[in-house]
Amino acid sequence: GAYAWLTRDVTSEVRQLSPHAGKAYLSVGWYGSWGGAQTLNGFSTGGRTDEQQVRVTYQQFITPTLEGNISLNHDVSANGQFKQGFGLLLRLAKIF
């Protein structure tokens, strides 16, 4: 598998709306995975899996040690598995 990301620091834009906001980032990316060749008793079945996905992520520090993250994704192509039309990930991370 492989990832490619472009990330931009949008802290100054966010602070125009909320002057006390923490660091904020906006990212766009691509994820691809290949492989998963299937065999039966040592013989290839011809089945395999691969996936191509695009992602958009916004992350911001809510406090100096608490980060919030929202990520949206969409499978551009998927073989050998279900194609995901829309994915949403919400995450809070506490940094010690």
PDB file of N, CA and C in Angstrom:
ATOM      1  N   GLY A   1       0.821  -1.188   0.000  1.00  0.00           N
ATOM      2  CA  GLY A   1       0.000   0.000   0.000  1.00  0.00           C
ATOM      3  C   GLY A   1       0.857   1.241   0.000  1.00  0.00           C
ATOM      4  N   ALA A   2       0.244   2.359  -0.363  1.00  0.00           N
ATOM      5  CA  ALA A   2       0.959   3.639  -0.396  1.00  0.00           C
ATOM      6  C   ALA A   2      -0.004   4.783  -0.107  1.00  0.00           C
ATOM      7  N   TYR A   3       0.523   5.828   0.510  1.00  0.00           N
ATOM      8  CA  TYR A   3      -0.220   7.055   0.792  1.00  0.00           C
ATOM      9  C   TYR A   3       0.501   8.225   0.149  1.00  0.00           C
ATOM     10  N   ALA A   4      -0.262   9.219  -0.291  1.00  0.00           N
ATOM     11  CA  ALA A   4       0.300  10.502  -0.734  1.00  0.00           C
ATOM     12  C   ALA A   4      -0.577  11.597  -0.134  1.00  0.00           C
ATOM     13  N   TRP A   5       0.041  12.569   0.542  1.00  0.00           N
ATOM     14  CA  TRP A   5      -0.704  13.631   1.215  1.00  0.00           C
ATOM     15  C   TRP A   5      -0.134  15.001   0.885  1.00  0.00           C
ATOM     16  N   LEU A   6      -1.019  15.972   0.770  1.00  0.00           N
ATOM     17  CA  LEU A   6      -0.649  17.383   0.718  1.00  0.00           C
ATOM     18  C   LEU A   6      -1.354  18.041   1.894  1.00  0.00           C
ATOM     19  N   THR A   7      -0.600  18.727   2.731  1.00  0.00           N
ATOM     20  CA  THR A   7      -1.161  19.341   3.933  1.00  0.00           C
ATOM     21  C   THR A   7      -0.835  20.820   3.945  1.00  0.00           C
ATOM     22  N   ARG A   8      -1.822  21.628   4.344  1.00  0.00           N
ATOM     23  CA  ARG A   8      -1.635  23.071   4.433  1.00  0.00           C
ATOM     24  C   ARG A   8      -2.004  23.516   5.843  1.00  0.00           C
ATOM     25  N   ASP A   9      -1.166  24.361   6.424  1.00  0.00           N
ATOM     26  CA  ASP A   9      -1.442  24.958   7.726  1.00  0.00           C
ATOM     27  C   ASP A   9      -2.454  26.082   7.508  1.00  0.00           C
ATOM     28  N   VAL A  10      -3.668  25.928   8.041  1.00  0.00           N
ATOM     29  CA  VAL A  10      -4.731  26.923   7.857  1.00  0.00           C
ATOM     30  C   VAL A  10      -5.029  27.669   9.160  1.00  0.00           C
ATOM     31  N   THR A  11      -4.069  27.674  10.069  1.00  0.00           N
ATOM     32  CA  THR A  11      -4.259  28.309  11.371  1.00  0.00           C
ATOM     33  C   THR A  11      -4.617  29.782  11.238  1.00  0.00           C
ATOM     34  N   SER A  12      -3.931  30.520  10.383  1.00  0.00           N
ATOM     35  CA  SER A  12      -4.203  31.963  10.259  1.00  0.00           C
ATOM     36  C   SER A  12      -5.622  32.219   9.756  1.00  0.00           C
ATOM     37  N   GLU A  13      -6.126  31.400   8.830  1.00  0.00           N
ATOM     38  CA  GLU A  13      -7.490  31.564   8.327  1.00  0.00           C
ATOM     39  C   GLU A  13      -8.515  31.246   9.419  1.00  0.00           C
ATOM     40  N   VAL A  14      -8.261  30.185  10.192  1.00  0.00           N
ATOM     41  CA  VAL A  14      -9.181  29.796  11.268  1.00  0.00           C
ATOM     42  C   VAL A  14      -9.189  30.849  12.359  1.00  0.00           C
ATOM     43  N   ARG A  15      -8.038  31.443  12.655  1.00  0.00           N
ATOM     44  CA  ARG A  15      -7.968  32.458  13.713  1.00  0.00           C
ATOM     45  C   ARG A  15      -8.670  33.753  13.321  1.00  0.00           C
ATOM     46  N   GLN A  16      -8.928  33.975  12.041  1.00  0.00           N
ATOM     47  CA  GLN A  16      -9.742  35.132  11.647  1.00  0.00           C
ATOM     48  C   GLN A  16     -11.184  34.947  12.120  1.00  0.00           C
ATOM     49  N   LEU A  17     -11.642  33.690  12.179  1.00  0.00           N
ATOM     50  CA  LEU A  17     -12.991  33.385  12.650  1.00  0.00           C
ATOM     51  C   LEU A  17     -13.038  33.209  14.162  1.00  0.00           C
ATOM     52  N   SER A  18     -11.977  32.632  14.723  1.00  0.00           N
ATOM     53  CA  SER A  18     -11.897  32.368  16.157  1.00  0.00           C
ATOM     54  C   SER A  18     -10.476  32.692  16.615  1.00  0.00           C
ATOM     55  N   PRO A  19     -10.261  33.889  17.157  1.00  0.00           N
ATOM     56  CA  PRO A  19      -8.903  34.348  17.480  1.00  0.00           C
ATOM     57  C   PRO A  19      -8.091  33.448  18.408  1.00  0.00           C
ATOM     58  N   HIS A  20      -8.728  32.652  19.239  1.00  0.00           N
ATOM     59  CA  HIS A  20      -7.994  31.817  20.196  1.00  0.00           C
ATOM     60  C   HIS A  20      -7.878  30.368  19.742  1.00  0.00           C
ATOM     61  N   ALA A  21      -8.175  30.088  18.492  1.00  0.00           N
ATOM     62  CA  ALA A  21      -8.112  28.712  17.979  1.00  0.00           C
ATOM     63  C   ALA A  21      -6.674  28.206  17.976  1.00  0.00           C
ATOM     64  N   GLY A  22      -6.538  26.894  18.162  1.00  0.00           N
ATOM     65  CA  GLY A  22      -5.224  26.255  18.112  1.00  0.00           C
ATOM     66  C   GLY A  22      -4.788  26.002  16.679  1.00  0.00           C
ATOM     67  N   LYS A  23      -3.652  25.354  16.527  1.00  0.00           N
ATOM     68  CA  LYS A  23      -3.132  25.019  15.195  1.00  0.00           C
ATOM     69  C   LYS A  23      -4.169  24.207  14.428  1.00  0.00           C
ATOM     70  N   ALA A  24      -4.290  24.472  13.116  1.00  0.00           N
ATOM     71  CA  ALA A  24      -5.269  23.775  12.284  1.00  0.00           C
ATOM     72  C   ALA A  24      -4.631  23.437  10.938  1.00  0.00           C
ATOM     73  N   TYR A  25      -5.011  22.271  10.400  1.00  0.00           N
ATOM     74  CA  TYR A  25      -4.448  21.787   9.141  1.00  0.00           C
ATOM     75  C   TYR A  25      -5.547  21.213   8.259  1.00  0.00           C
ATOM     76  N   LEU A  26      -5.405  21.389   6.961  1.00  0.00           N
ATOM     77  CA  LEU A  26      -6.303  20.813   5.971  1.00  0.00           C
ATOM     78  C   LEU A  26      -5.451  19.971   5.031  1.00  0.00           C
ATOM     79  N   SER A  27      -5.871  18.729   4.806  1.00  0.00           N
ATOM     80  CA  SER A  27      -5.089  17.800   3.980  1.00  0.00           C
ATOM     81  C   SER A  27      -5.965  17.147   2.931  1.00  0.00           C
ATOM     82  N   VAL A  28      -5.379  16.879   1.776  1.00  0.00           N
ATOM     83  CA  VAL A  28      -6.012  16.049   0.752  1.00  0.00           C
ATOM     84  C   VAL A  28      -5.030  14.930   0.448  1.00  0.00           C
ATOM     85  N   GLY A  29      -5.568  13.762   0.146  1.00  0.00           N
ATOM     86  CA  GLY A  29      -4.659  12.651  -0.069  1.00  0.00           C
ATOM     87  C   GLY A  29      -5.249  11.538  -0.892  1.00  0.00           C
ATOM     88  N   TRP A  30      -4.409  10.594  -1.177  1.00  0.00           N
ATOM     89  CA  TRP A  30      -4.746   9.409  -1.954  1.00  0.00           C
ATOM     90  C   TRP A  30      -4.152   8.208  -1.233  1.00  0.00           C
ATOM     91  N   TYR A  31      -4.895   7.098  -1.266  1.00  0.00           N
ATOM     92  CA  TYR A  31      -4.424   5.846  -0.690  1.00  0.00           C
ATOM     93  C   TYR A  31      -4.636   4.744  -1.716  1.00  0.00           C
ATOM     94  N   GLY A  32      -3.647   3.901  -1.888  1.00  0.00           N
ATOM     95  CA  GLY A  32      -3.775   2.761  -2.787  1.00  0.00           C
ATOM     96  C   GLY A  32      -3.218   1.513  -2.141  1.00  0.00           C
ATOM     97  N   SER A  33      -3.890   0.400  -2.351  1.00  0.00           N
ATOM     98  CA  SER A  33      -3.366  -0.886  -1.884  1.00  0.00           C
ATOM     99  C   SER A  33      -3.526  -1.896  -3.003  1.00  0.00           C
ATOM    100  N   TRP A  34      -2.540  -2.789  -3.111  1.00  0.00           N
ATOM    101  CA  TRP A  34      -2.530  -3.812  -4.149  1.00  0.00           C
ATOM    102  C   TRP A  34      -2.113  -5.123  -3.517  1.00  0.00           C
ATOM    103  N   GLY A  35      -2.552  -6.199  -4.097  1.00  0.00           N
ATOM    104  CA  GLY A  35      -2.119  -7.494  -3.572  1.00  0.00           C
ATOM    105  C   GLY A  35      -3.296  -8.345  -3.185  1.00  0.00           C
ATOM    106  N   GLY A  36      -3.107  -9.116  -2.154  1.00  0.00           N
ATOM    107  CA  GLY A  36      -4.169  -9.987  -1.696  1.00  0.00           C
ATOM    108  C   GLY A  36      -4.455 -11.119  -2.661  1.00  0.00           C
ATOM    109  N   ALA A  37      -3.449 -11.575  -3.391  1.00  0.00           N
ATOM    110  CA  ALA A  37      -3.648 -12.694  -4.321  1.00  0.00           C
ATOM    111  C   ALA A  37      -4.134 -13.915  -3.552  1.00  0.00           C
ATOM    112  N   GLN A  38      -5.134 -14.599  -4.101  1.00  0.00           N
ATOM    113  CA  GLN A  38      -5.739 -15.730  -3.417  1.00  0.00           C
ATOM    114  C   GLN A  38      -5.273 -17.047  -4.030  1.00  0.00           C
ATOM    115  N   THR A  39      -5.017 -18.011  -3.144  1.00  0.00           N
ATOM    116  CA  THR A  39      -4.631 -19.350  -3.599  1.00  0.00           C
ATOM    117  C   THR A  39      -5.489 -20.387  -2.892  1.00  0.00           C
ATOM    118  N   LEU A  40      -5.589 -21.561  -3.511  1.00  0.00           N
ATOM    119  CA  LEU A  40      -6.299 -22.691  -2.938  1.00  0.00           C
ATOM    120  C   LEU A  40      -5.440 -23.921  -3.148  1.00  0.00           C
ATOM    121  N   ASN A  41      -4.996 -24.532  -2.049  1.00  0.00           N
ATOM    122  CA  ASN A  41      -4.086 -25.681  -2.113  1.00  0.00           C
ATOM    123  C   ASN A  41      -2.836 -25.386  -2.939  1.00  0.00           C
ATOM    124  N   GLY A  42      -2.335 -24.140  -2.810  1.00  0.00           N
ATOM    125  CA  GLY A  42      -1.113 -23.767  -3.500  1.00  0.00           C
ATOM    126  C   GLY A  42      -1.302 -23.307  -4.938  1.00  0.00           C
ATOM    127  N   PHE A  43      -2.541 -23.315  -5.441  1.00  0.00           N
ATOM    128  CA  PHE A  43      -2.804 -22.878  -6.816  1.00  0.00           C
ATOM    129  C   PHE A  43      -3.533 -21.538  -6.805  1.00  0.00           C
ATOM    130  N   SER A  44      -3.130 -20.635  -7.692  1.00  0.00           N
ATOM    131  CA  SER A  44      -3.768 -19.332  -7.779  1.00  0.00           C
ATOM    132  C   SER A  44      -5.206 -19.473  -8.267  1.00  0.00           C
ATOM    133  N   THR A  45      -6.126 -18.755  -7.602  1.00  0.00           N
ATOM    134  CA  THR A  45      -7.529 -18.758  -8.026  1.00  0.00           C
ATOM    135  C   THR A  45      -7.808 -17.620  -9.009  1.00  0.00           C
ATOM    136  N   GLY A  46      -6.841 -16.737  -9.179  1.00  0.00           N
ATOM    137  CA  GLY A  46      -7.027 -15.577 -10.043  1.00  0.00           C
ATOM    138  C   GLY A  46      -7.674 -14.404  -9.316  1.00  0.00           C
ATOM    139  N   GLY A  47      -8.107 -14.621  -8.081  1.00  0.00           N
ATOM    140  CA  GLY A  47      -8.707 -13.548  -7.289  1.00  0.00           C
ATOM    141  C   GLY A  47      -7.647 -12.715  -6.596  1.00  0.00           C
ATOM    142  N   ARG A  48      -7.910 -11.429  -6.500  1.00  0.00           N
ATOM    143  CA  ARG A  48      -7.016 -10.531  -5.782  1.00  0.00           C
ATOM    144  C   ARG A  48      -7.779  -9.284  -5.374  1.00  0.00           C
ATOM    145  N   THR A  49      -7.227  -8.512  -4.494  1.00  0.00           N
ATOM    146  CA  THR A  49      -7.888  -7.288  -4.048  1.00  0.00           C
ATOM    147  C   THR A  49      -6.999  -6.086  -4.322  1.00  0.00           C
ATOM    148  N   ASP A  50      -7.631  -4.972  -4.631  1.00  0.00           N
ATOM    149  CA  ASP A  50      -6.939  -3.690  -4.695  1.00  0.00           C
ATOM    150  C   ASP A  50      -7.951  -2.584  -4.469  1.00  0.00           C
ATOM    151  N   GLU A  51      -7.441  -1.427  -4.075  1.00  0.00           N
ATOM    152  CA  GLU A  51      -8.305  -0.313  -3.712  1.00  0.00           C
ATOM    153  C   GLU A  51      -7.578   0.996  -4.006  1.00  0.00           C
ATOM    154  N   GLN A  52      -8.317   1.980  -4.504  1.00  0.00           N
ATOM    155  CA  GLN A  52      -7.815   3.339  -4.715  1.00  0.00           C
ATOM    156  C   GLN A  52      -8.801   4.272  -4.013  1.00  0.00           C
ATOM    157  N   GLN A  53      -8.311   5.149  -3.170  1.00  0.00           N
ATOM    158  CA  GLN A  53      -9.194   5.977  -2.347  1.00  0.00           C
ATOM    159  C   GLN A  53      -8.674   7.407  -2.269  1.00  0.00           C
ATOM    160  N   VAL A  54      -9.586   8.388  -2.298  1.00  0.00           N
ATOM    161  CA  VAL A  54      -9.234   9.788  -2.070  1.00  0.00           C
ATOM    162  C   VAL A  54      -9.746  10.193  -0.698  1.00  0.00           C
ATOM    163  N   ARG A  55      -9.010  11.110  -0.050  1.00  0.00           N
ATOM    164  CA  ARG A  55      -9.339  11.516   1.319  1.00  0.00           C
ATOM    165  C   ARG A  55      -9.168  13.018   1.495  1.00  0.00           C
ATOM    166  N   VAL A  56      -9.996  13.585   2.372  1.00  0.00           N
ATOM    167  CA  VAL A  56      -9.883  14.981   2.794  1.00  0.00           C
ATOM    168  C   VAL A  56      -9.954  14.972   4.315  1.00  0.00           C
ATOM    169  N   THR A  57      -9.030  15.681   4.964  1.00  0.00           N
ATOM    170  CA  THR A  57      -8.961  15.670   6.426  1.00  0.00           C
ATOM    171  C   THR A  57      -8.766  17.080   6.953  1.00  0.00           C
ATOM    172  N   TYR A  58      -9.493  17.389   8.042  1.00  0.00           N
ATOM    173  CA  TYR A  58      -9.295  18.639   8.779  1.00  0.00           C
ATOM    174  C   TYR A  58      -8.944  18.263  10.211  1.00  0.00           C
ATOM    175  N   GLN A  59      -7.873  18.838  10.723  1.00  0.00           N
ATOM    176  CA  GLN A  59      -7.500  18.573  12.111  1.00  0.00           C
ATOM    177  C   GLN A  59      -7.153  19.877  12.791  1.00  0.00           C
ATOM    178  N   GLN A  60      -7.495  19.938  14.086  1.00  0.00           N
ATOM    179  CA  GLN A  60      -7.253  21.158  14.853  1.00  0.00           C
ATOM    180  C   GLN A  60      -6.987  20.803  16.306  1.00  0.00           C
ATOM    181  N   PHE A  61      -6.080  21.549  16.909  1.00  0.00           N
ATOM    182  CA  PHE A  61      -5.842  21.415  18.339  1.00  0.00           C
ATOM    183  C   PHE A  61      -6.900  22.238  19.068  1.00  0.00           C
ATOM    184  N   ILE A  62      -7.705  21.556  19.874  1.00  0.00           N
ATOM    185  CA  ILE A  62      -8.769  22.195  20.642  1.00  0.00           C
ATOM    186  C   ILE A  62      -8.168  22.825  21.893  1.00  0.00           C
ATOM    187  N   THR A  63      -7.242  22.123  22.514  1.00  0.00           N
ATOM    188  CA  THR A  63      -6.409  22.635  23.607  1.00  0.00           C
ATOM    189  C   THR A  63      -4.979  22.242  23.234  1.00  0.00           C
ATOM    190  N   PRO A  64      -3.983  22.691  23.985  1.00  0.00           N
ATOM    191  CA  PRO A  64      -2.613  22.304  23.635  1.00  0.00           C
ATOM    192  C   PRO A  64      -2.351  20.798  23.631  1.00  0.00           C
ATOM    193  N   THR A  65      -3.189  20.007  24.325  1.00  0.00           N
ATOM    194  CA  THR A  65      -2.960  18.561  24.371  1.00  0.00           C
ATOM    195  C   THR A  65      -4.142  17.739  23.856  1.00  0.00           C
ATOM    196  N   LEU A  66      -5.141  18.373  23.235  1.00  0.00           N
ATOM    197  CA  LEU A  66      -6.305  17.662  22.706  1.00  0.00           C
ATOM    198  C   LEU A  66      -6.516  18.045  21.240  1.00  0.00           C
ATOM    199  N   GLU A  67      -6.449  17.040  20.383  1.00  0.00           N
ATOM    200  CA  GLU A  67      -6.579  17.278  18.946  1.00  0.00           C
ATOM    201  C   GLU A  67      -7.860  16.623  18.430  1.00  0.00           C
ATOM    202  N   GLY A  68      -8.598  17.363  17.603  1.00  0.00           N
ATOM    203  CA  GLY A  68      -9.773  16.822  16.933  1.00  0.00           C
ATOM    204  C   GLY A  68      -9.474  16.622  15.458  1.00  0.00           C
ATOM    205  N   ASN A  69     -10.077  15.594  14.865  1.00  0.00           N
ATOM    206  CA  ASN A  69      -9.805  15.256  13.471  1.00  0.00           C
ATOM    207  C   ASN A  69     -11.100  14.765  12.831  1.00  0.00           C
ATOM    208  N   ILE A  70     -11.397  15.257  11.625  1.00  0.00           N
ATOM    209  CA  ILE A  70     -12.508  14.743  10.840  1.00  0.00           C
ATOM    210  C   ILE A  70     -11.952  14.405   9.457  1.00  0.00           C
ATOM    211  N   SER A  71     -12.252  13.208   8.996  1.00  0.00           N
ATOM    212  CA  SER A  71     -11.707  12.732   7.723  1.00  0.00           C
ATOM    213  C   SER A  71     -12.836  12.140   6.885  1.00  0.00           C
ATOM    214  N   LEU A  72     -12.920  12.552   5.631  1.00  0.00           N
ATOM    215  CA  LEU A  72     -13.884  12.031   4.667  1.00  0.00           C
ATOM    216  C   LEU A  72     -13.119  11.268   3.605  1.00  0.00           C
ATOM    217  N   ASN A  73     -13.672  10.125   3.142  1.00  0.00           N
ATOM    218  CA  ASN A  73     -12.992   9.378   2.083  1.00  0.00           C
ATOM    219  C   ASN A  73     -14.005   8.776   1.123  1.00  0.00           C
ATOM    220  N   HIS A  74     -13.513   8.433  -0.055  1.00  0.00           N
ATOM    221  CA  HIS A  74     -14.335   7.843  -1.110  1.00  0.00           C
ATOM    222  C   HIS A  74     -13.463   6.882  -1.918  1.00  0.00           C
ATOM    223  N   ASP A  75     -13.956   5.647  -2.108  1.00  0.00           N
ATOM    224  CA  ASP A  75     -13.241   4.688  -2.945  1.00  0.00           C
ATOM    225  C   ASP A  75     -13.452   5.050  -4.410  1.00  0.00           C
ATOM    226  N   VAL A  76     -12.355   5.322  -5.110  1.00  0.00           N
ATOM    227  CA  VAL A  76     -12.411   5.587  -6.545  1.00  0.00           C
ATOM    228  C   VAL A  76     -12.567   4.264  -7.295  1.00  0.00           C
ATOM    229  N   SER A  77     -11.863   3.243  -6.827  1.00  0.00           N
ATOM    230  CA  SER A  77     -12.004   1.900  -7.396  1.00  0.00           C
ATOM    231  C   SER A  77     -11.728   0.870  -6.312  1.00  0.00           C
ATOM    232  N   ALA A  78     -12.370  -0.288  -6.449  1.00  0.00           N
ATOM    233  CA  ALA A  78     -12.160  -1.389  -5.515  1.00  0.00           C
ATOM    234  C   ALA A  78     -12.440  -2.687  -6.258  1.00  0.00           C
ATOM    235  N   ASN A  79     -11.508  -3.614  -6.192  1.00  0.00           N
ATOM    236  CA  ASN A  79     -11.668  -4.927  -6.814  1.00  0.00           C
ATOM    237  C   ASN A  79     -11.484  -5.997  -5.754  1.00  0.00           C
ATOM    238  N   GLY A  80     -12.348  -7.000  -5.766  1.00  0.00           N
ATOM    239  CA  GLY A  80     -12.250  -8.093  -4.811  1.00  0.00           C
ATOM    240  C   GLY A  80     -12.770  -7.753  -3.434  1.00  0.00           C
ATOM    241  N   GLN A  81     -13.464  -6.624  -3.307  1.00  0.00           N
ATOM    242  CA  GLN A  81     -14.024  -6.199  -2.032  1.00  0.00           C
ATOM    243  C   GLN A  81     -15.144  -5.207  -2.307  1.00  0.00           C
ATOM    244  N   PHE A  82     -15.863  -4.820  -1.266  1.00  0.00           N
ATOM    245  CA  PHE A  82     -16.937  -3.852  -1.447  1.00  0.00           C
ATOM    246  C   PHE A  82     -16.361  -2.464  -1.684  1.00  0.00           C
ATOM    247  N   LYS A  83     -16.982  -1.697  -2.568  1.00  0.00           N
ATOM    248  CA  LYS A  83     -16.575  -0.323  -2.834  1.00  0.00           C
ATOM    249  C   LYS A  83     -17.316   0.599  -1.871  1.00  0.00           C
ATOM    250  N   GLN A  84     -16.562   1.399  -1.139  1.00  0.00           N
ATOM    251  CA  GLN A  84     -17.143   2.318  -0.172  1.00  0.00           C
ATOM    252  C   GLN A  84     -17.430   3.648  -0.850  1.00  0.00           C
ATOM    253  N   GLY A  85     -18.708   4.041  -0.868  1.00  0.00           N
ATOM    254  CA  GLY A  85     -19.083   5.301  -1.510  1.00  0.00           C
ATOM    255  C   GLY A  85     -18.709   6.505  -0.670  1.00  0.00           C
ATOM    256  N   PHE A  86     -18.807   6.377   0.657  1.00  0.00           N
ATOM    257  CA  PHE A  86     -18.540   7.492   1.553  1.00  0.00           C
ATOM    258  C   PHE A  86     -18.057   6.942   2.883  1.00  0.00           C
ATOM    259  N   GLY A  87     -16.987   7.505   3.398  1.00  0.00           N
ATOM    260  CA  GLY A  87     -16.477   7.117   4.704  1.00  0.00           C
ATOM    261  C   GLY A  87     -16.250   8.354   5.555  1.00  0.00           C
ATOM    262  N   LEU A  88     -16.501   8.242   6.840  1.00  0.00           N
ATOM    263  CA  LEU A  88     -16.336   9.342   7.768  1.00  0.00           C
ATOM    264  C   LEU A  88     -15.602   8.822   9.001  1.00  0.00           C
ATOM    265  N   LEU A  89     -14.557   9.522   9.394  1.00  0.00           N
ATOM    266  CA  LEU A  89     -13.800   9.191  10.598  1.00  0.00           C
ATOM    267  C   LEU A  89     -13.746  10.424  11.490  1.00  0.00           C
ATOM    268  N   LEU A  90     -14.172  10.285  12.724  1.00  0.00           N
ATOM    269  CA  LEU A  90     -14.047  11.339  13.724  1.00  0.00           C
ATOM    270  C   LEU A  90     -13.100  10.827  14.802  1.00  0.00           C
ATOM    271  N   ARG A  91     -12.165  11.669  15.208  1.00  0.00           N
ATOM    272  CA  ARG A  91     -11.188  11.228  16.200  1.00  0.00           C
ATOM    273  C   ARG A  91     -10.823  12.355  17.152  1.00  0.00           C
ATOM    274  N   LEU A  92     -10.713  12.032  18.421  1.00  0.00           N
ATOM    275  CA  LEU A  92     -10.141  12.912  19.429  1.00  0.00           C
ATOM    276  C   LEU A  92      -8.896  12.228  19.957  1.00  0.00           C
ATOM    277  N   ALA A  93      -7.816  12.961  20.034  1.00  0.00           N
ATOM    278  CA  ALA A  93      -6.569  12.394  20.513  1.00  0.00           C
ATOM    279  C   ALA A  93      -6.033  13.240  21.661  1.00  0.00           C
ATOM    280  N   LYS A  94      -5.739  12.599  22.767  1.00  0.00           N
ATOM    281  CA  LYS A  94      -5.146  13.272  23.935  1.00  0.00           C
ATOM    282  C   LYS A  94      -3.652  13.014  23.897  1.00  0.00           C
ATOM    283  N   ILE A  95      -2.875  14.074  23.882  1.00  0.00           N
ATOM    284  CA  ILE A  95      -1.418  13.951  23.810  1.00  0.00           C
ATOM    285  C   ILE A  95      -0.848  14.151  25.210  1.00  0.00           C
ATOM    286  N   PHE A  96      -0.048  13.202  25.645  1.00  0.00           N
ATOM    287  CA  PHE A  96       0.522  13.259  26.996  1.00  0.00           C
ATOM    288  C   PHE A  96       1.905  13.846  26.969  1.00  0.00           C
TER     289      PHE A  96
END
